[in-house]
mmCIF file of C-alpha atoms and ligand atoms in Angstrom:
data_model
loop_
_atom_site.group_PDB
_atom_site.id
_atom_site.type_symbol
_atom_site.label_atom_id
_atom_site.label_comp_id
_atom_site.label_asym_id
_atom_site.label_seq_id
_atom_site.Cartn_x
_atom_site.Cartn_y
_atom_site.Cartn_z
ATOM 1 C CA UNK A 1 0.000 0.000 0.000
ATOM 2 C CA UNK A 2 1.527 3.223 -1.426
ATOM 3 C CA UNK A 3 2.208 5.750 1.655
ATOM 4 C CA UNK A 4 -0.141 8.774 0.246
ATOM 5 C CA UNK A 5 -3.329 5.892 -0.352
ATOM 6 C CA UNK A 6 -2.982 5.389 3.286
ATOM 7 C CA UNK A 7 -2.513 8.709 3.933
ATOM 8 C CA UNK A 8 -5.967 9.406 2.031
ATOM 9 C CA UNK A 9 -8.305 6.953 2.702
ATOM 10 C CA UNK A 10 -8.672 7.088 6.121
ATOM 11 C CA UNK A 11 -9.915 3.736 7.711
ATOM 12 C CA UNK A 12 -13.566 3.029 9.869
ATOM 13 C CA UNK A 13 -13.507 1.369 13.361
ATOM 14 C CA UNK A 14 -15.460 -1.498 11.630
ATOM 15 C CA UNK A 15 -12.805 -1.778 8.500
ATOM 16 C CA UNK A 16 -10.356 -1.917 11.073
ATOM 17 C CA UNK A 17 -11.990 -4.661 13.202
ATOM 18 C CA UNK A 18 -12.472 -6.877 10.141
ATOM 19 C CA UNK A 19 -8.241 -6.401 9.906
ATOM 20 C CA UNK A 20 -7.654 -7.473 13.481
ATOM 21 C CA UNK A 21 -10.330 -9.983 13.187
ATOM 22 C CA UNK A 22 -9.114 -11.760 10.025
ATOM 23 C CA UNK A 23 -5.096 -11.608 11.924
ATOM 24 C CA UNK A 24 -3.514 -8.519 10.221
ATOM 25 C CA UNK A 25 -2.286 -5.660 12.226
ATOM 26 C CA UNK A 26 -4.173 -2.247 12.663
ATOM 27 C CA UNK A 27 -2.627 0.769 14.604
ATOM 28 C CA UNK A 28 -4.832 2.596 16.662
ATOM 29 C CA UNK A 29 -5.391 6.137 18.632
ATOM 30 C CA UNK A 30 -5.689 5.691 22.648
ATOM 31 C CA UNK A 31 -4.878 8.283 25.214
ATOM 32 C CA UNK A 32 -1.247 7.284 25.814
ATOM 33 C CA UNK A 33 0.362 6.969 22.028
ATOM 34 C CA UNK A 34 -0.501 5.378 19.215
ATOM 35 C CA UNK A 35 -0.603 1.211 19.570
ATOM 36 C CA UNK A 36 0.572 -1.079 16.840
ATOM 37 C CA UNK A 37 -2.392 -3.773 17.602
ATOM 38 C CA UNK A 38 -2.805 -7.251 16.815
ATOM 39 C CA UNK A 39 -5.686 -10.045 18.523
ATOM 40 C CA UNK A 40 -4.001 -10.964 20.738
ATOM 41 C CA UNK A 41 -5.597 -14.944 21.071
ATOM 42 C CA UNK A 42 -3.871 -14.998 17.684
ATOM 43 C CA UNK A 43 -0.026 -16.237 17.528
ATOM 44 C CA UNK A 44 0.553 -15.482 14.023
ATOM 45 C CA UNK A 45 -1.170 -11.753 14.259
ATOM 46 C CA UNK A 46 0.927 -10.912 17.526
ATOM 47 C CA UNK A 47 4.525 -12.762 15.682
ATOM 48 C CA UNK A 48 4.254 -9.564 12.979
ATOM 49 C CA UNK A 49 3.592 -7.081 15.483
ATOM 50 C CA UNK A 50 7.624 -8.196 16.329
ATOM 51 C CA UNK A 51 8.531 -8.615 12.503
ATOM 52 C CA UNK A 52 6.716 -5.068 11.772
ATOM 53 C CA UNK A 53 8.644 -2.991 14.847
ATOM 54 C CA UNK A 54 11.557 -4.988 14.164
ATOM 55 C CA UNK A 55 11.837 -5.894 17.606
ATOM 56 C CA UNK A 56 14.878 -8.270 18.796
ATOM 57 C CA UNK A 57 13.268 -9.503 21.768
ATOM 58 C CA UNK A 58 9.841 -11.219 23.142
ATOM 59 C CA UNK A 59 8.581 -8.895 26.141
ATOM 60 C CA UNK A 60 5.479 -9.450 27.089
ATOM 61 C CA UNK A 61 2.519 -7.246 25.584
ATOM 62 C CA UNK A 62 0.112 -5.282 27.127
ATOM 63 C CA UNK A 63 -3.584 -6.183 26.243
ATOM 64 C CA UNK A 64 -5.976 -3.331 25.784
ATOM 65 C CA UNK A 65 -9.532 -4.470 26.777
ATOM 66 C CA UNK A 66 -12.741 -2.821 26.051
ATOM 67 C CA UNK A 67 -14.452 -3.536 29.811
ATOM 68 C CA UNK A 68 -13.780 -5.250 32.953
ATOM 69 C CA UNK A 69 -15.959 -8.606 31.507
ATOM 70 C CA UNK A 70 -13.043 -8.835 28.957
ATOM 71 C CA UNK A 71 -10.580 -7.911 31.531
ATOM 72 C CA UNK A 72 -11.547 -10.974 33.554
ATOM 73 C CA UNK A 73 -11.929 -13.396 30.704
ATOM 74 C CA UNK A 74 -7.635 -13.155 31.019
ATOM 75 C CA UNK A 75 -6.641 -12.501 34.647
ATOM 76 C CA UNK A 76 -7.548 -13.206 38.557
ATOM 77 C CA UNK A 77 -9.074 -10.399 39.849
ATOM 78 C CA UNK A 78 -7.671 -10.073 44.040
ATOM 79 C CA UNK A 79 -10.558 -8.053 45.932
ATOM 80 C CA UNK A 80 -7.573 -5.610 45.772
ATOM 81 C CA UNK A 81 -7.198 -5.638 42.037
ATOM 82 C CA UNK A 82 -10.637 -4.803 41.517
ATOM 83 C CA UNK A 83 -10.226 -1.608 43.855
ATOM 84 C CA UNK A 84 -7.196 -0.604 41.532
ATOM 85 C CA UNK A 85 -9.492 -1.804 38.108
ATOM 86 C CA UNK A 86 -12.433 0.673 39.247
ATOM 87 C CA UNK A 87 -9.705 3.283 37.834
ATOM 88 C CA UNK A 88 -10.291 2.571 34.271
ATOM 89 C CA UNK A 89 -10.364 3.149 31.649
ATOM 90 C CA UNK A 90 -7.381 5.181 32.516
ATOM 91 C CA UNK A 91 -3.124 5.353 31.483
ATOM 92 C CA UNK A 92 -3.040 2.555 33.865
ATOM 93 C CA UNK A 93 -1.771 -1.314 32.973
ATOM 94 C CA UNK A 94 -2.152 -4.317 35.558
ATOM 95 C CA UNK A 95 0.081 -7.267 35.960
ATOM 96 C CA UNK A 96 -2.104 -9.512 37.451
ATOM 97 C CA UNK A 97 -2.068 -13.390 37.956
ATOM 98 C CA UNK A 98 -3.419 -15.035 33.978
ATOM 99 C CA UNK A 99 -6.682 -17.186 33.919
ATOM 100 C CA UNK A 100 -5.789 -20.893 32.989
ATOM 101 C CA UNK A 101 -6.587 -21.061 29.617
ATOM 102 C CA UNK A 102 -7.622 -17.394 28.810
ATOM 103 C CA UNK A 103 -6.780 -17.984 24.850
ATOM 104 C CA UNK A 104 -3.915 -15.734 25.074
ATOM 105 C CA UNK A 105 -0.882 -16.209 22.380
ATOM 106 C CA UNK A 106 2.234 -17.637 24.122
ATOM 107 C CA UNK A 107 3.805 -14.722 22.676
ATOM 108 C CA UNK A 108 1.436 -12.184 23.595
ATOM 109 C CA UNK A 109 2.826 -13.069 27.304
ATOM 110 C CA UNK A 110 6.276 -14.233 26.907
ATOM 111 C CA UNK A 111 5.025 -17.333 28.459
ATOM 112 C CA UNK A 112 4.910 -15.930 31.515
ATOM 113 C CA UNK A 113 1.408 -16.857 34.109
ATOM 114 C CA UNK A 114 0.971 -13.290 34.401
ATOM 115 C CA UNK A 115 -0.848 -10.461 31.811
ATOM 116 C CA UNK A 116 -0.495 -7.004 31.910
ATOM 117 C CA UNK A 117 -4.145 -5.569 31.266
ATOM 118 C CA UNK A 118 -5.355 -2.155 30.864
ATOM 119 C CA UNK A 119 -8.495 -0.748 28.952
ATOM 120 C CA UNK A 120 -7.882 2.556 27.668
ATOM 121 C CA UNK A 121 -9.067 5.835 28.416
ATOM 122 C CA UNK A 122 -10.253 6.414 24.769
ATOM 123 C CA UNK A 123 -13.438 6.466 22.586
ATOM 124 C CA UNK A 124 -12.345 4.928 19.551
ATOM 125 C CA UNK A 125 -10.029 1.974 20.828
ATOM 126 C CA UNK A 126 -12.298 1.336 22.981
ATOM 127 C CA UNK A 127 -14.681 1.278 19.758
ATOM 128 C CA UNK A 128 -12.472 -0.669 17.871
ATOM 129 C CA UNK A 129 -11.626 -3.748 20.737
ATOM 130 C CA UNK A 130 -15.889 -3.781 21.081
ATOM 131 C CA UNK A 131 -16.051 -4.169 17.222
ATOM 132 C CA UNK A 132 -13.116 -6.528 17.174
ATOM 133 C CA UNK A 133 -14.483 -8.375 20.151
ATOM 134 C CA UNK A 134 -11.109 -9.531 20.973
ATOM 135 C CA UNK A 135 -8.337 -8.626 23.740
ATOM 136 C CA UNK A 136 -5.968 -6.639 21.459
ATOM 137 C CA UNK A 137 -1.933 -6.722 21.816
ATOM 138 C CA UNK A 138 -0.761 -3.264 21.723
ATOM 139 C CA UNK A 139 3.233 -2.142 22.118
ATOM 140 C CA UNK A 140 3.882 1.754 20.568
ATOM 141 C CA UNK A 141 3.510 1.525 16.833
ATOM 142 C CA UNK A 142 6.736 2.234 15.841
ATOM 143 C CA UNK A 143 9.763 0.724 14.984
ATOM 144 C CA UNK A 144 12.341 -0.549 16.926
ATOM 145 C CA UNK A 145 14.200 1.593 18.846
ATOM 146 C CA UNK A 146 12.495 4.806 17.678
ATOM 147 C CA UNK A 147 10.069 7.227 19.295
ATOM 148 C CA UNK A 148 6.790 6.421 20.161
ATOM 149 C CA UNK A 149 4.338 8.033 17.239
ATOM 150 C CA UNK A 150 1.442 10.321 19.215
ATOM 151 C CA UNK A 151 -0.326 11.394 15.637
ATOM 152 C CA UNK A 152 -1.391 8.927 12.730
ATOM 153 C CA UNK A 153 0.913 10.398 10.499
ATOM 154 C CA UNK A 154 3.881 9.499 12.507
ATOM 155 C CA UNK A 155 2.918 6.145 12.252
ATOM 156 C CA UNK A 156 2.378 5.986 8.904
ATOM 157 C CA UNK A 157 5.782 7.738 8.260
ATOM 158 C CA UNK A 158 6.865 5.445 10.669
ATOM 159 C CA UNK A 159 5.891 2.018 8.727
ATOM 160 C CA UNK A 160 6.057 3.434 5.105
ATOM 161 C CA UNK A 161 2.600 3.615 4.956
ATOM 162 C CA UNK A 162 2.374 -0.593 5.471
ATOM 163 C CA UNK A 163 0.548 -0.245 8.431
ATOM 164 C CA UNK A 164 -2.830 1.168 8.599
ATOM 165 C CA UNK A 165 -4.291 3.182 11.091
ATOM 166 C CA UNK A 166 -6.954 4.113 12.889
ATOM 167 C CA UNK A 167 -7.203 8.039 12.978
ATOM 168 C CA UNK A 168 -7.779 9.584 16.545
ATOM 169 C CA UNK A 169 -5.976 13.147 16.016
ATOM 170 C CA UNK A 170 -2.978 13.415 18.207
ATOM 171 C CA UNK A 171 -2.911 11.426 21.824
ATOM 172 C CA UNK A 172 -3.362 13.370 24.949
ATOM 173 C CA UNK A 173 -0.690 12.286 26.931
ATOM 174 C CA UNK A 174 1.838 11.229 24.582
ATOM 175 C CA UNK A 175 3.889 9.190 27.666
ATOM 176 C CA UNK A 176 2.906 5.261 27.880
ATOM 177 C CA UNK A 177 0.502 3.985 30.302
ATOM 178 C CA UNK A 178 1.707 4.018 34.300
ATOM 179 C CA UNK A 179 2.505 -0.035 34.992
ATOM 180 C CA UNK A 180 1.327 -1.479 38.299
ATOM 181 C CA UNK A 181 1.858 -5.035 39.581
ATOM 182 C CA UNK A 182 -1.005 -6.201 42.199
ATOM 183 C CA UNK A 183 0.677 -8.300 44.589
ATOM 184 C CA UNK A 184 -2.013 -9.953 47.549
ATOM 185 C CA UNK A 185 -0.612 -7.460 49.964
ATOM 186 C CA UNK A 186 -0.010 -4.067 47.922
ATOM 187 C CA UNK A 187 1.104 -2.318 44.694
ATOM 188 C CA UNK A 188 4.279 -2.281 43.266
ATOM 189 C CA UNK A 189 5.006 0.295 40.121
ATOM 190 C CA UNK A 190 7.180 -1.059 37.183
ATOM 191 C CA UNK A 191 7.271 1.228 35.123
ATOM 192 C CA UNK A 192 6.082 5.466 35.659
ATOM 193 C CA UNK A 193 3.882 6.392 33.458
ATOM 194 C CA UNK A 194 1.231 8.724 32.239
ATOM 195 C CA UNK A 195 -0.621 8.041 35.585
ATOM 196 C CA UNK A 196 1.187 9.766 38.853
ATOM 197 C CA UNK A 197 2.011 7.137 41.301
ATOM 198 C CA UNK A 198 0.897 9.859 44.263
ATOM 199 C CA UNK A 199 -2.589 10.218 41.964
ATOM 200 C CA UNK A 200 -3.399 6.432 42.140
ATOM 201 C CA UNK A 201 -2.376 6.412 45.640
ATOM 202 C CA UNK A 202 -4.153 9.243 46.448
ATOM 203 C CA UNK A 203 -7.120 8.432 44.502
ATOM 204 C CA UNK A 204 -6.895 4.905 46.204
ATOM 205 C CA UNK A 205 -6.349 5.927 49.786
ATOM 206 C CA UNK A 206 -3.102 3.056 49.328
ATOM 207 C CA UNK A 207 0.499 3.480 49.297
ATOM 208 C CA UNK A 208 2.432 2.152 46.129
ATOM 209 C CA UNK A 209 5.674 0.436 46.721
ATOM 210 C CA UNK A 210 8.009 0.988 43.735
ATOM 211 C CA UNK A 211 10.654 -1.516 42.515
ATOM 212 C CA UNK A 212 14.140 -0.023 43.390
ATOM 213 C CA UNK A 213 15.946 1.757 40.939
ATOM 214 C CA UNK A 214 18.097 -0.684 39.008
ATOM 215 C CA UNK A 215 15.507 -3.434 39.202
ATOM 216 C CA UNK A 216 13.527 -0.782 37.378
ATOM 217 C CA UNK A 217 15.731 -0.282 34.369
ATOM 218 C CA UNK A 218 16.214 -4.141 34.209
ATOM 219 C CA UNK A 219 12.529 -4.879 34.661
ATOM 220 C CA UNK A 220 11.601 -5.813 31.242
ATOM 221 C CA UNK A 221 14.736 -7.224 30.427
ATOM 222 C CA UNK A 222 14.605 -9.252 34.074
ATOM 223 C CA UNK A 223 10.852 -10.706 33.516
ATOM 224 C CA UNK A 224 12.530 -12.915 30.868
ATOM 225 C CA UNK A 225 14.058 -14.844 33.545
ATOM 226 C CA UNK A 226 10.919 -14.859 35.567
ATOM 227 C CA UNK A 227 10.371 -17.494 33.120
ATOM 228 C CA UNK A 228 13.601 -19.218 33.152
ATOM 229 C CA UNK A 229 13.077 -23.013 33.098
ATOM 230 C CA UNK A 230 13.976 -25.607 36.012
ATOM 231 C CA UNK A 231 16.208 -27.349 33.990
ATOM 232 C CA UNK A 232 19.911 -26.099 32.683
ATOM 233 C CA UNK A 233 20.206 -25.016 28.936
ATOM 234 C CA UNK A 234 22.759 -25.498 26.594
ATOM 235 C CA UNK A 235 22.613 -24.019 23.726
ATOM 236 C CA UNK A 236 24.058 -24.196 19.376
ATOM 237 C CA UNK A 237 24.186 -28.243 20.384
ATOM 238 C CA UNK A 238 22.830 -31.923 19.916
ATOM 239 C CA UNK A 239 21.532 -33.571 23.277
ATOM 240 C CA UNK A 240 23.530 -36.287 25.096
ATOM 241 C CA UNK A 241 22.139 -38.888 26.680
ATOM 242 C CA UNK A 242 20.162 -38.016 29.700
ATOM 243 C CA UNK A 243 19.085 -34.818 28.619
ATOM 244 C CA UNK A 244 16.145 -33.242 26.487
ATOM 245 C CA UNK A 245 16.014 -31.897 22.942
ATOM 246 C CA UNK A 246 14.846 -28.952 21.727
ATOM 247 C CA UNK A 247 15.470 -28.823 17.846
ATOM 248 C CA UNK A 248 14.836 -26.972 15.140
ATOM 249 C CA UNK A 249 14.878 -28.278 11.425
ATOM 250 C CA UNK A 250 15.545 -31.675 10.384
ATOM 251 C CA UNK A 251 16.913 -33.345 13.840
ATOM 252 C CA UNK A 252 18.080 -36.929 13.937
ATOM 253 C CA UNK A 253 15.657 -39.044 15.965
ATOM 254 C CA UNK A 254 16.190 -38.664 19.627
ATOM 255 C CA UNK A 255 16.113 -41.285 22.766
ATOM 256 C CA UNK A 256 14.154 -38.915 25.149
ATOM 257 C CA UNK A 257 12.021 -35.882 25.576
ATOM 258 C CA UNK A 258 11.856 -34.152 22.332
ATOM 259 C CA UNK A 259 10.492 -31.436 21.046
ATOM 260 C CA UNK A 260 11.118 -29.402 17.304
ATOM 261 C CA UNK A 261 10.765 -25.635 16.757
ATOM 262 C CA UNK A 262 9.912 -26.357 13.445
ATOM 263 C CA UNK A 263 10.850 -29.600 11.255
ATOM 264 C CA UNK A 264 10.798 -27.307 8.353
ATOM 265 C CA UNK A 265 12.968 -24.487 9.347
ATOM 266 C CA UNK A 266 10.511 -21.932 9.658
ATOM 267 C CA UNK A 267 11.421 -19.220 12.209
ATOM 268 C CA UNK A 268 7.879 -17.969 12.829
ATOM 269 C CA UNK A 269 6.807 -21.607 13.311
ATOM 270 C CA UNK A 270 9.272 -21.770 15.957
ATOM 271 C CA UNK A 271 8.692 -18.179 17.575
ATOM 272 C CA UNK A 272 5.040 -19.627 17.563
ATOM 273 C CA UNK A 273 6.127 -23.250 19.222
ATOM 274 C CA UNK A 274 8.668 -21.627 21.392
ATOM 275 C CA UNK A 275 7.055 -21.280 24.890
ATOM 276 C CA UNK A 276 5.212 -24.043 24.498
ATOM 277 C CA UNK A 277 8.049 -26.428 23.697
ATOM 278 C CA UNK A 278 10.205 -24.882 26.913
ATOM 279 C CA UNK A 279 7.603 -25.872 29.330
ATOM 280 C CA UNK A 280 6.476 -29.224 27.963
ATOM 281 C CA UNK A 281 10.365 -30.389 28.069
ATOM 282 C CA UNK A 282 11.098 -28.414 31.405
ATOM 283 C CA UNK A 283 8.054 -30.767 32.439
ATOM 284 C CA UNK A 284 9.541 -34.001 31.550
ATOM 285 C CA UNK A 285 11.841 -33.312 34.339
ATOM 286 C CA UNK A 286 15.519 -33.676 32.790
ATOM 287 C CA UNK A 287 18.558 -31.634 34.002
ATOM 288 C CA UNK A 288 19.188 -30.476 31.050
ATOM 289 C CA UNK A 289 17.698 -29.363 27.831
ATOM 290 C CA UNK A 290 19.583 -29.105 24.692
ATOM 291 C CA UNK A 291 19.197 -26.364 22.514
ATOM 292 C CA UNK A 292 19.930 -27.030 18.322
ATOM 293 C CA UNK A 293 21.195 -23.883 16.738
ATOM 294 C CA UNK A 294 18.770 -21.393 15.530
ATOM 295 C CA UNK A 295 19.351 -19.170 12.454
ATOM 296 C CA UNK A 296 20.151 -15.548 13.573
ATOM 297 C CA UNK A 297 17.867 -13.706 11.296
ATOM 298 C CA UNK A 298 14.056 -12.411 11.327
ATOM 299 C CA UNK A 299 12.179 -13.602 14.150
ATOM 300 C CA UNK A 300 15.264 -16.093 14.816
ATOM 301 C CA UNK A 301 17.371 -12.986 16.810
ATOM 302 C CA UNK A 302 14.162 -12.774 19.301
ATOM 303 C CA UNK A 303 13.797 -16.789 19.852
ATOM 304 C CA UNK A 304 17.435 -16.050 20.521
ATOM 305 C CA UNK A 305 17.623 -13.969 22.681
ATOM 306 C CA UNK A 306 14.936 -15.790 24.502
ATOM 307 C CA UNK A 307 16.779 -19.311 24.623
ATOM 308 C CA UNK A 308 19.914 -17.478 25.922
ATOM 309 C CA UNK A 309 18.028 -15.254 28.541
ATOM 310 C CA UNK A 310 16.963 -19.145 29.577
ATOM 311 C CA UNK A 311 20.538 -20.516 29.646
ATOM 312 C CA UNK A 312 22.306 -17.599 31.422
ATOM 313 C CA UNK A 313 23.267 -18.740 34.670
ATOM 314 C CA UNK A 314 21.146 -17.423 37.563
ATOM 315 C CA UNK A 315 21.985 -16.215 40.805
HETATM 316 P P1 AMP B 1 4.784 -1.734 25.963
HETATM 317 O O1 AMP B 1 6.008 -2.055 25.139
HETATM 318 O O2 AMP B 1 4.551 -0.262 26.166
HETATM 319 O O3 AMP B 1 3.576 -2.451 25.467
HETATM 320 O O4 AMP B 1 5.075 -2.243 27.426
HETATM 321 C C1 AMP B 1 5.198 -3.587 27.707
HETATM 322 C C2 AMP B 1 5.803 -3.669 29.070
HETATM 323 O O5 AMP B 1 4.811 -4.064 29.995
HETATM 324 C C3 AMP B 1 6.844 -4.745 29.172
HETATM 325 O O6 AMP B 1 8.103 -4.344 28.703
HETATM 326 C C4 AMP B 1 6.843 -5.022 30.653
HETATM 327 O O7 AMP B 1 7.659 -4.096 31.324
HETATM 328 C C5 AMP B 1 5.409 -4.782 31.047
HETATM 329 N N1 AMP B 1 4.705 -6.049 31.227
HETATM 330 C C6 AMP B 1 3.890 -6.650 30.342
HETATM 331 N N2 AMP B 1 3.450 -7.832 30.822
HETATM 332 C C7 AMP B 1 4.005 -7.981 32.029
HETATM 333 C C8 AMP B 1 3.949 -9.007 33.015
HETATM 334 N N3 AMP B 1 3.220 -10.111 32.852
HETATM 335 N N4 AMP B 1 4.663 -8.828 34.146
HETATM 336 C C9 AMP B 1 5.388 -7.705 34.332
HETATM 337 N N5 AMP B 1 5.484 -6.712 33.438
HETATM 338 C C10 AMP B 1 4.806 -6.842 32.296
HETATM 339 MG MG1 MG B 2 7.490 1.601 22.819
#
């Protein structure tokens, strides 16, 4: 799509829906900056939200819902969290505890048994997740490594014009939302945000702890190993006896747990397998679980990163 078509025909909530519905990727106005959003029950849809920003690494997403019925459809609501929740729609995100089998993509959480929620503060995402009818993965649309886009045309400057957008005018707050973990006896902040830390706790009548400075930087990078697996990793190898295989491409059979990326070689099969595969072999209980090599390219620098985030040695 040429960048001046997108430019001038401007796209409907319910146009938009149909895109997230049928598992392409539609940007979108809230009150915080513009989201690059994908359904996020849908691996494939949420794998080119990484492809499109370019992004080298699988953090996990936060997932814009339109109400509180969707919100719980994906998390455990604590008495507590529901307190914090009467705040939306707001700049506000909540890691909470996931629901077994909410539907979420692997990737959509980084695997992790938590989901950071939040249901904007803003008429038409809030439009477009009702049309959509689906919890919708939304990082800043924008690539890699570059600023966050607050108008429509940024993002469409942005992406080339590839990636099309819902028009809000230009966001309100133009910082990201305000990131608060509910733990069963308080708040914690990860990350500032667009929402004060005294305003919530003022507004809640509760103090919020925040997560000291250092931990802070390192928080996204950290939650990776949140997720490390029991078992040891080694990785660029074939297993030895004793241990479990995780392999990619055509893998010689295999005397013990065994799982494969992707027989075929296909990186975005693998990204899609990847979480998946680590638990079901951490499961079968071995010390160890051997890592093939993975190429180094497209999606294969994220699984990566991943499987060495897994492997490095922890404290
Ligand atoms: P963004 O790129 O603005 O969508 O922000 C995503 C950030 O939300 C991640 O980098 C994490 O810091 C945070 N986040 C998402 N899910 C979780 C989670 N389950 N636990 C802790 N932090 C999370
Ligand atoms: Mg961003």
């Amino acid at each position: 799509m040429a960048n001046s078509e997108t430019r001038s025909e401007p796209i409907s909530v319910e146009a938009a829906a149909a895109l997230l519905r049928a598992g392409h990727l539609c940007a979108f106005a809230t009150e915080t900056v513009y989201g690059l959003g994908a359904d996020a029950t849908n691996a494939d849809a949420v794998l080119s939200i990484y492809e499109t920003k370019g992004r080298p690494r699988f953090n996990p997403l936060i997932i814009h819902c339109a109400d509180l019925a969707m919100a719980e459809t994906l998390a455990l609501f604590s008495p507590l969290a529901r307190r914090v929740a009467a705040l939306w729609p707001a700049p506000l995100t909540l890691v909470l505890p996931a629901r077994p089998g909410n539907g979420l993509a692997d990737v959509a959480t980084a695997g992790l048994d938590s989901v950071a929620i939040r249901i904007p503060d803003h008429p038409l995402a809030l439009a477009l997740i009702r049309a959509t009818g689906r919890p919708l993965a939304a990082p800043s649309a924008n690539p890699s490594g570059k600023l966050s886009p607050t108008t429509a045309e940024q993002v469409i400057a942005g992406f080339g014009g590839r990636v099309p957008v819902l028009d809000g005018g230009p966001c309100n707050s133009g910082v990201e939302s305000t990131i608060l973990r509910v733990n069963e006896d308080g708040l914690v902040q990860l990350r500032a945000g667009a929402m004060a830390r005294e305003d919530i706790s003022a507004r809640l009548g509760l103090p919020i702890d925040v997560v000291e400075e250092g931990a802070a930087i390192a928080a996204p990078g950290m939650l990776l190993s949140h997720y490390a697996p029991d078992a040891q990793i080694r990785l660029n190898t074939t297993p030895r006896p004793g241990e479990a295989y995780l392999a990619f491409g055509k893998a010689e059979a295999f005397d013990g747990p065994m799982a494969n990326l992707s027989p075929g070689g296909d990186l975005r099969e693998a990204a899609r397998n990847l979480f998946a595969m680590l638990h079901q072999l951490d499961a079968a209980g071995c010390q160890t679980i051997a890592v093939a090599p993975v190429p180094e390219h497209g999606l294969g620098e994220a699984i990566n990163d991943r499987l060495e985030r897994a492997a490095a040695p922890r404290g």
